[in-house]
CSV table of C-alpha atoms and ligand atoms in Angstrom, one decimal:
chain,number,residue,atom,x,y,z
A,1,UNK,CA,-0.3,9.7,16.0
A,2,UNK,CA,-3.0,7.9,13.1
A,3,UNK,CA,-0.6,5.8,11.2
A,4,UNK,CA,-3.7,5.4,8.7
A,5,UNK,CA,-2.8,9.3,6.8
A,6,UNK,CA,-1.1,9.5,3.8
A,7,UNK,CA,1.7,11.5,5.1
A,8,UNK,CA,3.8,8.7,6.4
A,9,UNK,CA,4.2,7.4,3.4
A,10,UNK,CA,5.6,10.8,2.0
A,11,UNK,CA,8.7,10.8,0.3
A,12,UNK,CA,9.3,14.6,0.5
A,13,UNK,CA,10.4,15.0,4.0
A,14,UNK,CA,13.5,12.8,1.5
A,15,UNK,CA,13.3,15.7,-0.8
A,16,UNK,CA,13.5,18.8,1.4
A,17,UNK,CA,16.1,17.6,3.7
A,18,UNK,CA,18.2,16.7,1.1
A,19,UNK,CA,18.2,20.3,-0.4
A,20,UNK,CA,18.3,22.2,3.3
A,21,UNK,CA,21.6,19.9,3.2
A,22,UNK,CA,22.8,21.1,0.1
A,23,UNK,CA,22.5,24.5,0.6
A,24,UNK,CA,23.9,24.6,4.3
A,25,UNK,CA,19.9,26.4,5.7
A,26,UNK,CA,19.4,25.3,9.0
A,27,UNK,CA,15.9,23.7,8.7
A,28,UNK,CA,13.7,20.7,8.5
A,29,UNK,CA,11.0,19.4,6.3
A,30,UNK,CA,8.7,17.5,8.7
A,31,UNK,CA,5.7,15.2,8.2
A,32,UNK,CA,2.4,16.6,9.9
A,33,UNK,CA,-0.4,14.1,10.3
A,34,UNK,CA,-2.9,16.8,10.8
A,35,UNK,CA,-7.0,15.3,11.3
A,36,UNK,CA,-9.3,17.1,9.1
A,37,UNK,CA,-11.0,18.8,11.9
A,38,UNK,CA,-7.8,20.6,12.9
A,39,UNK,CA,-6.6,21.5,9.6
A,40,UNK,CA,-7.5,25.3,10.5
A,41,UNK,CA,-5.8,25.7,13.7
A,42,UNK,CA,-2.4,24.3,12.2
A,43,UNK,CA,-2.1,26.4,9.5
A,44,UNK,CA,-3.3,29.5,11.8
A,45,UNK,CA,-0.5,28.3,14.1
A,46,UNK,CA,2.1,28.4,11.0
A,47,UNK,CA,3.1,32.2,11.7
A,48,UNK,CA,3.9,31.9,15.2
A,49,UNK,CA,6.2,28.4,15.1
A,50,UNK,CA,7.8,30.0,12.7
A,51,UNK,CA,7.4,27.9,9.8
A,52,UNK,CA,8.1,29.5,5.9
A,53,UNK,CA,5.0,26.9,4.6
A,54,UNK,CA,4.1,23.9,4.2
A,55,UNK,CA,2.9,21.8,1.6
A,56,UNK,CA,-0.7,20.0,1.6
A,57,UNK,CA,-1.3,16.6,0.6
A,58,UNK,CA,-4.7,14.4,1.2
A,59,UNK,CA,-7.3,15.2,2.8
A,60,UNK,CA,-6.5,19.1,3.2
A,61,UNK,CA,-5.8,20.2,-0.4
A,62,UNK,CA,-9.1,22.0,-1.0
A,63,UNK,CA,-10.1,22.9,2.8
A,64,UNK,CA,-7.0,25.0,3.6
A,65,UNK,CA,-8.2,27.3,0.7
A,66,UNK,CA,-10.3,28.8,3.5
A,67,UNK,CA,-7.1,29.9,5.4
A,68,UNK,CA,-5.5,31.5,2.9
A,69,UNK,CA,-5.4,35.5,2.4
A,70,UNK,CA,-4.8,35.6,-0.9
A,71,UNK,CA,-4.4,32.3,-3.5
A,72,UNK,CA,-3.2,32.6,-7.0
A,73,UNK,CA,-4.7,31.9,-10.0
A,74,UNK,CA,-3.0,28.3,-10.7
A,75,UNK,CA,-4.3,27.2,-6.9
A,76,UNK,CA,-7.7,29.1,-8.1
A,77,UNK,CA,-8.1,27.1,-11.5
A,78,UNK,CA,-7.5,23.5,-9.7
A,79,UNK,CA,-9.3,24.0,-7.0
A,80,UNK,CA,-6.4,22.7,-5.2
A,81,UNK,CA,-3.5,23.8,-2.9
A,82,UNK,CA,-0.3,21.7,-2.2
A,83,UNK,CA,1.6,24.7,-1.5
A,84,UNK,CA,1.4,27.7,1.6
A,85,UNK,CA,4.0,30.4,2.4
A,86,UNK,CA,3.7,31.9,5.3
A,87,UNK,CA,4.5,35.7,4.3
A,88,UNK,CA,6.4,38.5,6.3
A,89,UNK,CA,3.5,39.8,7.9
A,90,UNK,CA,2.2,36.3,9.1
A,91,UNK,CA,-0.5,36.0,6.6
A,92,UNK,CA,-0.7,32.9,4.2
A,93,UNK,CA,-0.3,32.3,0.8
A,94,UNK,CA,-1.4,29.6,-1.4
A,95,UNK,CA,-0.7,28.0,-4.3
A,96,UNK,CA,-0.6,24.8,-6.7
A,97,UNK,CA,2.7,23.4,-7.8
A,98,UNK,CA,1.7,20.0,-8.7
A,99,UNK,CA,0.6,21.2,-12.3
A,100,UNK,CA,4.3,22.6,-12.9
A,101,UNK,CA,5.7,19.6,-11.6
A,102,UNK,CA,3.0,17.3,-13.7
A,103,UNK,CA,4.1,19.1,-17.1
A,104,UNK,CA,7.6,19.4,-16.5
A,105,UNK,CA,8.2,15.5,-16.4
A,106,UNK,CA,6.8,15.0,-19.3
A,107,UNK,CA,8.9,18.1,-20.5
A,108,UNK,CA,11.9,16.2,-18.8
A,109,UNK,CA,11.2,12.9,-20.0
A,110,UNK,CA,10.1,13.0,-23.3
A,111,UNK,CA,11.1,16.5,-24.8
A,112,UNK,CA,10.0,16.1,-28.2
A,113,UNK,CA,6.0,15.9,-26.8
A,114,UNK,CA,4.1,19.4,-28.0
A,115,UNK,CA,0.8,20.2,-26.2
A,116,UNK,CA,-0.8,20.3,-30.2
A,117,UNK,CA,0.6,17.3,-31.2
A,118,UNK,CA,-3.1,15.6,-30.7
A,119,UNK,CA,-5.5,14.7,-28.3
A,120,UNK,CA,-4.9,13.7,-24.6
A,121,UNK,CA,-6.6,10.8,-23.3
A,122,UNK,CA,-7.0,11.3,-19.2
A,123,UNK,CA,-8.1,8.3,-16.9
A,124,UNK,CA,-9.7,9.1,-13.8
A,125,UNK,CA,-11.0,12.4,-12.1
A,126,UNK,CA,-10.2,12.6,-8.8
A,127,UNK,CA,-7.5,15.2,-7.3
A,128,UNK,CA,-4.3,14.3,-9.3
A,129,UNK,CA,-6.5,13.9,-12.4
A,130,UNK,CA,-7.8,17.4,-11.7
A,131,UNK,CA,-4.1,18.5,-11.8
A,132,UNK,CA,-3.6,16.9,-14.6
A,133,UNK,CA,-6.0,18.0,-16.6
A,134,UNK,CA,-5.6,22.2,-15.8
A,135,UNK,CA,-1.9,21.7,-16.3
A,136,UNK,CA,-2.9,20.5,-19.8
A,137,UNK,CA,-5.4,23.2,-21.0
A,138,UNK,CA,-2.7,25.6,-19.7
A,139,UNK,CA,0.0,24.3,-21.7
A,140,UNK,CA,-2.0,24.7,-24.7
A,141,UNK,CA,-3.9,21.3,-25.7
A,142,UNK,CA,-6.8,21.9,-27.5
A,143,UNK,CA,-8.4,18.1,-27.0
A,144,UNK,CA,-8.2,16.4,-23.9
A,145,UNK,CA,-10.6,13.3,-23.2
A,146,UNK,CA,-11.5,12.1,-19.8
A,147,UNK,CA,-13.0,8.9,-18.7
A,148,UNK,CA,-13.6,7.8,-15.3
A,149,UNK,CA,-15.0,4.5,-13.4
A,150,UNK,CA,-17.8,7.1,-11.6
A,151,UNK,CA,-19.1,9.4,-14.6
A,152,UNK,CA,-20.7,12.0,-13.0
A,153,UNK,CA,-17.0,12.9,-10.8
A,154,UNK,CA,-15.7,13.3,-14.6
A,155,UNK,CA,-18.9,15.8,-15.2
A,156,UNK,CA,-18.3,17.3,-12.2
A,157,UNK,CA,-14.3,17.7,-13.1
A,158,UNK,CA,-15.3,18.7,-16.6
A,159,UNK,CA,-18.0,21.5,-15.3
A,160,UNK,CA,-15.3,22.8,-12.6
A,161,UNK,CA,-11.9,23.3,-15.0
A,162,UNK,CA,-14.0,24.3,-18.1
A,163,UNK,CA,-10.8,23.0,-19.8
A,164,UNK,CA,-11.0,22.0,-23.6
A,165,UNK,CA,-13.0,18.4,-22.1
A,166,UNK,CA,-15.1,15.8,-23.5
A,167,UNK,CA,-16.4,13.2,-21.0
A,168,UNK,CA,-16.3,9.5,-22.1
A,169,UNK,CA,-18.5,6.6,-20.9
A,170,UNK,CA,-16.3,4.3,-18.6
A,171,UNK,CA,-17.1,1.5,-20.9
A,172,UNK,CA,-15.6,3.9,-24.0
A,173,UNK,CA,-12.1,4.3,-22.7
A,174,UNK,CA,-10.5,1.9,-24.2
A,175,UNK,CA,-12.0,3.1,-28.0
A,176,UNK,CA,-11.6,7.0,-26.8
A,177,UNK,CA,-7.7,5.8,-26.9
A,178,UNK,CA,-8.2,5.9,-30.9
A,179,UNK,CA,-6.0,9.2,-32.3
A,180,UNK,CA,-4.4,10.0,-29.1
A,181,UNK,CA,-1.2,11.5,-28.6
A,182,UNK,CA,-0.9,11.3,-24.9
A,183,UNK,CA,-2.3,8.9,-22.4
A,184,UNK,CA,-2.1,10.2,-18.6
A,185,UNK,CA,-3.4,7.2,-16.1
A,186,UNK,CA,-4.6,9.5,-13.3
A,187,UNK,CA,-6.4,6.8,-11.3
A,188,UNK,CA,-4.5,5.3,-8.3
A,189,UNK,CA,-4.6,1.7,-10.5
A,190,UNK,CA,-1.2,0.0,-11.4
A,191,UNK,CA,-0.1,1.4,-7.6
A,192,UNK,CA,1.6,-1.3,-5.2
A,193,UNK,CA,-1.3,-2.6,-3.8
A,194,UNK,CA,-4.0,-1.6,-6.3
A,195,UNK,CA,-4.7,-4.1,-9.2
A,196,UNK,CA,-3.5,-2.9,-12.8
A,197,UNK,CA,-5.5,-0.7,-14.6
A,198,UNK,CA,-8.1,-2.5,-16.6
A,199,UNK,CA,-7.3,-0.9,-19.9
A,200,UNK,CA,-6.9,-2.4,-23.5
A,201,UNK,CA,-4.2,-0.2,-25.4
A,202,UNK,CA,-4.8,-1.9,-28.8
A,203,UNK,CA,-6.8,1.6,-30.2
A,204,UNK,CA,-3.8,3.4,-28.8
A,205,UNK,CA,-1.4,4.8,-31.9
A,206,UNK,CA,2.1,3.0,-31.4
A,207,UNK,CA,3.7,7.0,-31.4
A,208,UNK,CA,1.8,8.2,-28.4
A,209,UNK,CA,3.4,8.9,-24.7
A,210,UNK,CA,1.8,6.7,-21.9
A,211,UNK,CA,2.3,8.7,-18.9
A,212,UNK,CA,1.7,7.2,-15.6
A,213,UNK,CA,0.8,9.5,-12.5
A,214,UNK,CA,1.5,6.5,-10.0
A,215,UNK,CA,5.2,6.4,-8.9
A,216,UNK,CA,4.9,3.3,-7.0
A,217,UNK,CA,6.3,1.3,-8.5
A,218,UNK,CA,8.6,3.3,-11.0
A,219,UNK,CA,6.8,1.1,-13.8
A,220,UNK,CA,3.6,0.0,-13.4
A,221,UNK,CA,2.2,-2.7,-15.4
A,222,UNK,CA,0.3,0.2,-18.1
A,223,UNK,CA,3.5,1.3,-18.2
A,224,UNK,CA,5.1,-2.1,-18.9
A,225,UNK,CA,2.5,-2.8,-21.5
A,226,UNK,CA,2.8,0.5,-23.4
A,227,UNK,CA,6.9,0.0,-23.4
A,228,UNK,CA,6.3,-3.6,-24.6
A,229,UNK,CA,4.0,-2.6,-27.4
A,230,UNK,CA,6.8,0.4,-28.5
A,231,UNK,CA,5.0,3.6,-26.7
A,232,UNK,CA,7.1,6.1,-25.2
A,233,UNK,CA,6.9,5.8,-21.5
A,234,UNK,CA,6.7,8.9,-19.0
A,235,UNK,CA,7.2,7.5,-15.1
A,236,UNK,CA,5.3,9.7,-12.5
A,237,UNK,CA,8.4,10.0,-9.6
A,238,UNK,CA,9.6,12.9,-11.8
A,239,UNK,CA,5.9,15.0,-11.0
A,240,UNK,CA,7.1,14.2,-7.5
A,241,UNK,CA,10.3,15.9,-7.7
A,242,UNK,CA,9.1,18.8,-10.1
A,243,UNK,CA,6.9,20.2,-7.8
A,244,UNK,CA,8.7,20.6,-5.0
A,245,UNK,CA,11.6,23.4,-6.8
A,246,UNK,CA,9.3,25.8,-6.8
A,247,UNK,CA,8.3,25.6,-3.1
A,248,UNK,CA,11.7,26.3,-2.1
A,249,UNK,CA,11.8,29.3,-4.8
A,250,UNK,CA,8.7,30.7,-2.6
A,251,UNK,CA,9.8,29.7,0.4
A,252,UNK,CA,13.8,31.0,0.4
A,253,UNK,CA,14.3,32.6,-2.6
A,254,UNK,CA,16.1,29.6,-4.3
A,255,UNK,CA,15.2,27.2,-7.0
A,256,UNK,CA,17.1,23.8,-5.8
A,257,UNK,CA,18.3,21.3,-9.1
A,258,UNK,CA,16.9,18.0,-9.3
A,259,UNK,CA,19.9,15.6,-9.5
A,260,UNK,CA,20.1,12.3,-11.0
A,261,UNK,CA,21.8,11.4,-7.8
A,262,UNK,CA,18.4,12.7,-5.6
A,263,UNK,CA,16.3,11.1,-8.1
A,264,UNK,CA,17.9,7.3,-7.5
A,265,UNK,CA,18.2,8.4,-3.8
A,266,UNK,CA,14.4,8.2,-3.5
A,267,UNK,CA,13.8,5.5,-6.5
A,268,UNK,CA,15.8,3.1,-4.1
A,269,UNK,CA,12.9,3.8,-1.3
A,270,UNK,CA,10.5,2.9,-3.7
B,307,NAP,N1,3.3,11.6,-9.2
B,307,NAP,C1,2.9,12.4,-8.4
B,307,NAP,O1,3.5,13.4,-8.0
B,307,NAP,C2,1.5,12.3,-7.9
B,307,NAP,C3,0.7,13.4,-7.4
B,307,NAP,C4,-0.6,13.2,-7.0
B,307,NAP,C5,-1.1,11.9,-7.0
B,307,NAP,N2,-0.4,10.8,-7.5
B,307,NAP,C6,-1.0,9.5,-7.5
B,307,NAP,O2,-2.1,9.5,-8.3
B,307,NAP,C7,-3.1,8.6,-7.9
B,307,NAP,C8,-4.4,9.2,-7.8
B,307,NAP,O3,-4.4,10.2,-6.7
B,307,NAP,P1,-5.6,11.2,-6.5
B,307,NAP,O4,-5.2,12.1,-5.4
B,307,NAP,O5,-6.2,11.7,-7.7
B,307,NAP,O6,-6.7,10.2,-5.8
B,307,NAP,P2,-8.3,10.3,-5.8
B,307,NAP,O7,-8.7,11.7,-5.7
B,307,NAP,O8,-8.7,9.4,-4.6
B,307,NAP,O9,-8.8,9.7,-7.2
B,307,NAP,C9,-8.6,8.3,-7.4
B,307,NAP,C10,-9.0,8.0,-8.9
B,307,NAP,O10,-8.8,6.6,-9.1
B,307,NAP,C11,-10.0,6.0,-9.6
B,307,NAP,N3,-10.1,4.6,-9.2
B,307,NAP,C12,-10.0,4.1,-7.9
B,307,NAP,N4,-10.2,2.8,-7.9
B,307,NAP,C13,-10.5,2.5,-9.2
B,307,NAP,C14,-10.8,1.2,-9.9
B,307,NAP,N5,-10.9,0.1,-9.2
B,307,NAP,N6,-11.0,1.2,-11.2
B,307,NAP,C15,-10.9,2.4,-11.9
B,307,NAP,N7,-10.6,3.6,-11.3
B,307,NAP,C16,-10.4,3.6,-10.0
B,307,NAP,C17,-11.1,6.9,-9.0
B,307,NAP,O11,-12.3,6.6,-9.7
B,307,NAP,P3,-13.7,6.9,-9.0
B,307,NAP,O12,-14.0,8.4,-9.1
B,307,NAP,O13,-14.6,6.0,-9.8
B,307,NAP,O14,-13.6,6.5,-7.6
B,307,NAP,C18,-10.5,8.3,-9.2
B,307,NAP,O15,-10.6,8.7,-10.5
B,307,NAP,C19,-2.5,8.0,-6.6
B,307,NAP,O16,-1.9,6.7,-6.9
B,307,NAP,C20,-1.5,9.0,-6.2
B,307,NAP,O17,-0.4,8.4,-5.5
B,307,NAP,C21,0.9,11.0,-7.9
C-alpha cells in the first residue's frame, strides 16, 4: 500500500461511518489508494463488489470522467468528479458535489453573504480553486477575480469555466483585493505544513468575508489575520462536511444532518 496518496489522510471514511452508524445501514466507507494507472479497472470493478459509489479525490478527479456513462452537468462544468454511483443496471454515474458543499459553508457560516454583494477575489487555480470558482458563477456572482502564482494555469482555468473571470498578474493580488466582497484562498498555503499565504490584506474592505479552502488547521494564519483586522471569517472543514450529504442522497436515498457533534468529532482529528 503507497503511504505517499492523499487518501490516508482522508477524513471522510470519519464522515460516512459516522452516518451508516446513525442510520443503522450495514456498510462501510473505506479508503482506496488506487495508482493512477489502475484507476479504470477499480471503478469497472465497482458493479460487481457491490459497491453503491465512491467518491474521488487526487489524482483521479478528472480521469474517471472516462468511466462514466453518463455525467451531469455540474461534474461537466468543473471538469471534475468527486462523486460516482454505481446505478441498478451496473453502469456509473458521475457527478461533482464539492461546489454544493463549497457554497453551502459559506451559506452556513456567514448567512448574510449574497452572490451580488460585490466582487470575489479567488487565489489560486488548481482543482479546489476550479470548484470554487463554478460554484461561484452558479450562484450568481457577476465579478470574480482570479490570481495565481503560475498565470497561464489561471488562463487556462479562466478559458475552461468561461465563468464571469478576470485574470490578475500574481504580483497584482494584493491590489485586485481593492472592492472585494469575498476573498476565497484556494491555494494549498496557510495548510499544516505549507508556509502562510504571502498576501497583504491592507486593500481588502474591513466588511468582506475571508474564506479559507484549507481546513488544516481550522484557522490558518489568512484567517487569523483577516479576524484580527475585523473580517468575517469562513473556515473550510464545513466544504468538507457539505459535500458529502449529497453523496449519501445519491447513494441511499437519504440526506444525512451535519451535527455540531460530527463537526467537533472530526475538528478534534485536526
Ligand atoms: N475544504 C475542502 O473541502 C477542500 C476541498 C478541496 C481542496 N481543499 C484544499 O485546497 C487546497 C488546494 O487543493 P487543490 O486540489 O486545488 O490543489 P492543486 O490543484 O494542487 O492546486 C494548488 C494551488 O496552490 C497554489 N500554490 C502551491 N504552492 C504555492 C506557493 N508557494 N505560493 C502560491 N501558490 C501556491 C498552486 O499554484 P500554482 O498553479 O502556481 O502551482 C495552485 O493554485 C489544499 O490545501 C486542499 O487540502 C479543501
Amino acid at each position: 500500500m503507497r503511504t505517499s496518496l492523499p487518501i490516508h489522510q482522508s477524513r471522510s471514511p470519519m464522515l460516512h461511518n459516522y452516518w451508516f452508524k446513525q442510520h443503522n445501514i450495514a456498510g462501510i466507507y473505506i479508503p482506496l489508494a488506487v495508482k493512477p494507472d489502475d484507476i479504470h479497472t477499480a471503478l469497472r470493478a465497482l458493479p460487481a463488489l457491490g459497491f453503491s459509489g465512491v467518491n474521488l479525490t487526487i489524482p483521479h478527479k478528472q480521469t474517471a470522467m472516462a468511466d462514466m456513462a453518463e455525467i451531469d452537468a455540474v461534474g461537466r462544468g468543473i471538469g471534475a468528479l468527486n462523486l460516482v454511483v454505481v446505478r441498478p443496471d451496473g453502469s456509473l454515474f458521475g457527478t461533482n458535489t464539492d461546489a454544493y458543499g463549497f457554497i453551502q459553508n459559506i451559506r452556513q457560516l456567514q448567512p448574510e453573504w449574497r452572490p451580488d454583494a460585490g466582487p470575489v477575489v479567488v487565489i489560486g487555480a488548481g482543482g479546489a480553486s476550479r470548484t470554487a470558482i463554478w460554484a461561484l458563477a452558479d450562484a450568481g456572482v457577476k465579478d470574480i477575480r482570479i490570481a495565481n502564482r503560475t498565470h497561464e494555469r489561471a488562463l487556462t482555468v479562466a478559458k475552461a469555466l468561461g465563468a464571469p473571470l478576470t485574470v490578475h498578474r500574481w504580483d497584482e493580488r494584493h491590489d485586485v483585493l481593492e472592492g472585494a466582497a469575498l476573498l476565497v484562498n484556494a491555494t494549498n498555503q496557510g495548510m499544516i505544513g505549507q508556509p502562510p499565504l504571502d498576501l497583504r490584506l491592507d486593500k481588502l474592505p474591513k466588511r468582506a468575508i475571508v474564506y479559507d479552502i484549507v481546513y488544516n488547521p481550522i484557522v490558518t494564519p489568512l484567517l487569523a489575520d483577516a479576524q484580527k483586522r475585523g473580517n468575517p471569517i469562513v473556515t473550510g472543514l464545513g466544504m468538507l462536511l457539505n459535500q458529502a450529504p449529497p453523496a449519501w442522497k445519491a447513494w441511499f436515498g437519504i440526506e444525512p444532518k451535519v451535527t455540531p457533534e460530527l463537526r467537533a468529532m472530526i475538528e478534534a482529528t485536526l
